[in-house]
Amino acid sequence: MTVDREVIPEHDQAPPDEVSRATVIAYAVAATLLVGWFLFGWLVLRQGFVDSVGESAGAGFALLLVISVVGTVRRSRR
């Protein structure tokens, strides 16, 4: 049994919006800050490579969580 795309109405939606230039720049700035945070902890504070990786990864995941919550709130208002 096969399901054709024409049968399912969800596939007829408009394509998703493109990512804006400001979003790409914001992600690049966030990535640069996370790399800087890693280097600061590793080279300046001398807290060890693994600790610095863990700290910057934790900060990155927290940032992704915040972005996800903000995106969900914005999408629910539409």
Short mmCIF file of C-alpha atoms in Angstrom, two decimals:
data_model
loop_
_atom_site.label_atom_id
_atom_site.label_comp_id
_atom_site.label_asym_id
_atom_site.label_seq_id
_atom_site.Cartn_x
_atom_site.Cartn_y
_atom_site.Cartn_z
CA MET A 1 0.00 0.00 0.00
CA THR A 2 1.40 3.38 -0.95
CA VAL A 3 0.36 6.87 -0.08
CA ASP A 4 0.58 9.45 -2.81
CA ARG A 5 1.59 13.03 -2.08
CA GLU A 6 -1.58 14.30 -3.70
CA VAL A 7 -3.73 12.51 -1.12
CA ILE A 8 -2.12 14.16 1.91
CA PRO A 9 -3.06 17.88 2.12
CA GLU A 10 -0.15 18.80 4.46
CA HIS A 11 2.31 18.49 1.59
CA ASP A 12 0.57 21.29 -0.32
CA GLN A 13 1.72 23.95 2.14
CA ALA A 14 3.99 26.78 1.12
CA PRO A 15 7.72 26.17 1.45
CA PRO A 16 9.28 27.26 4.75
CA ASP A 17 10.62 30.78 5.07
CA GLU A 18 14.25 31.35 4.25
CA VAL A 19 16.66 32.17 7.04
CA SER A 20 17.28 35.89 7.24
CA ARG A 21 20.72 37.41 7.03
CA ALA A 22 20.39 38.75 10.58
CA THR A 23 19.77 35.23 11.88
CA VAL A 24 22.86 33.87 10.16
CA ILE A 25 24.94 36.75 11.55
CA ALA A 26 23.54 36.17 15.05
CA TYR A 27 24.44 32.46 14.87
CA ALA A 28 27.95 33.33 13.67
CA VAL A 29 28.39 35.79 16.55
CA ALA A 30 27.12 33.19 19.04
CA ALA A 31 29.52 30.56 17.67
CA THR A 32 32.41 33.02 17.88
CA LEU A 33 31.54 33.88 21.47
CA LEU A 34 31.36 30.21 22.41
CA VAL A 35 34.77 29.53 20.87
CA GLY A 36 36.10 32.59 22.67
CA TRP A 37 34.60 31.35 25.94
CA PHE A 38 36.31 27.99 25.42
CA LEU A 39 39.68 29.62 24.70
CA PHE A 40 39.33 31.99 27.65
CA GLY A 41 38.66 29.13 30.05
CA TRP A 42 41.37 26.92 28.63
CA LEU A 43 44.19 29.41 28.08
CA VAL A 44 43.54 32.25 30.54
CA LEU A 45 41.87 30.50 33.46
CA ARG A 46 43.87 27.28 32.89
CA GLN A 47 40.97 25.08 33.92
CA GLY A 48 41.80 22.18 31.59
CA PHE A 49 40.77 21.22 28.10
CA VAL A 50 37.89 18.90 29.02
CA ASP A 51 36.45 21.36 31.54
CA SER A 52 36.58 24.16 28.98
CA VAL A 53 34.89 22.02 26.34
CA GLY A 54 32.18 21.03 28.82
CA GLU A 55 31.59 24.59 29.95
CA SER A 56 31.34 25.99 26.43
CA ALA A 57 29.15 23.07 25.29
CA GLY A 58 26.84 23.67 28.26
CA ALA A 59 26.62 27.34 27.39
CA GLY A 60 25.86 26.43 23.78
CA PHE A 61 23.09 24.03 24.76
CA ALA A 62 21.59 26.62 27.10
CA LEU A 63 21.65 29.14 24.25
CA LEU A 64 19.93 26.62 21.94
CA LEU A 65 17.27 26.04 24.60
CA VAL A 66 16.59 29.77 24.85
CA ILE A 67 16.39 30.05 21.06
CA SER A 68 13.97 27.11 20.95
CA VAL A 69 11.67 28.60 23.60
CA VAL A 70 11.65 32.01 21.91
CA GLY A 71 10.92 30.41 18.53
CA THR A 72 8.07 28.38 20.00
CA VAL A 73 6.51 31.44 21.61
CA ARG A 74 6.83 33.46 18.40
CA ARG A 75 5.34 30.66 16.30
CA SER A 76 2.40 30.17 18.68
CA ARG A 77 1.44 33.86 18.34
CA ARG A 78 1.04 33.59 14.55
#
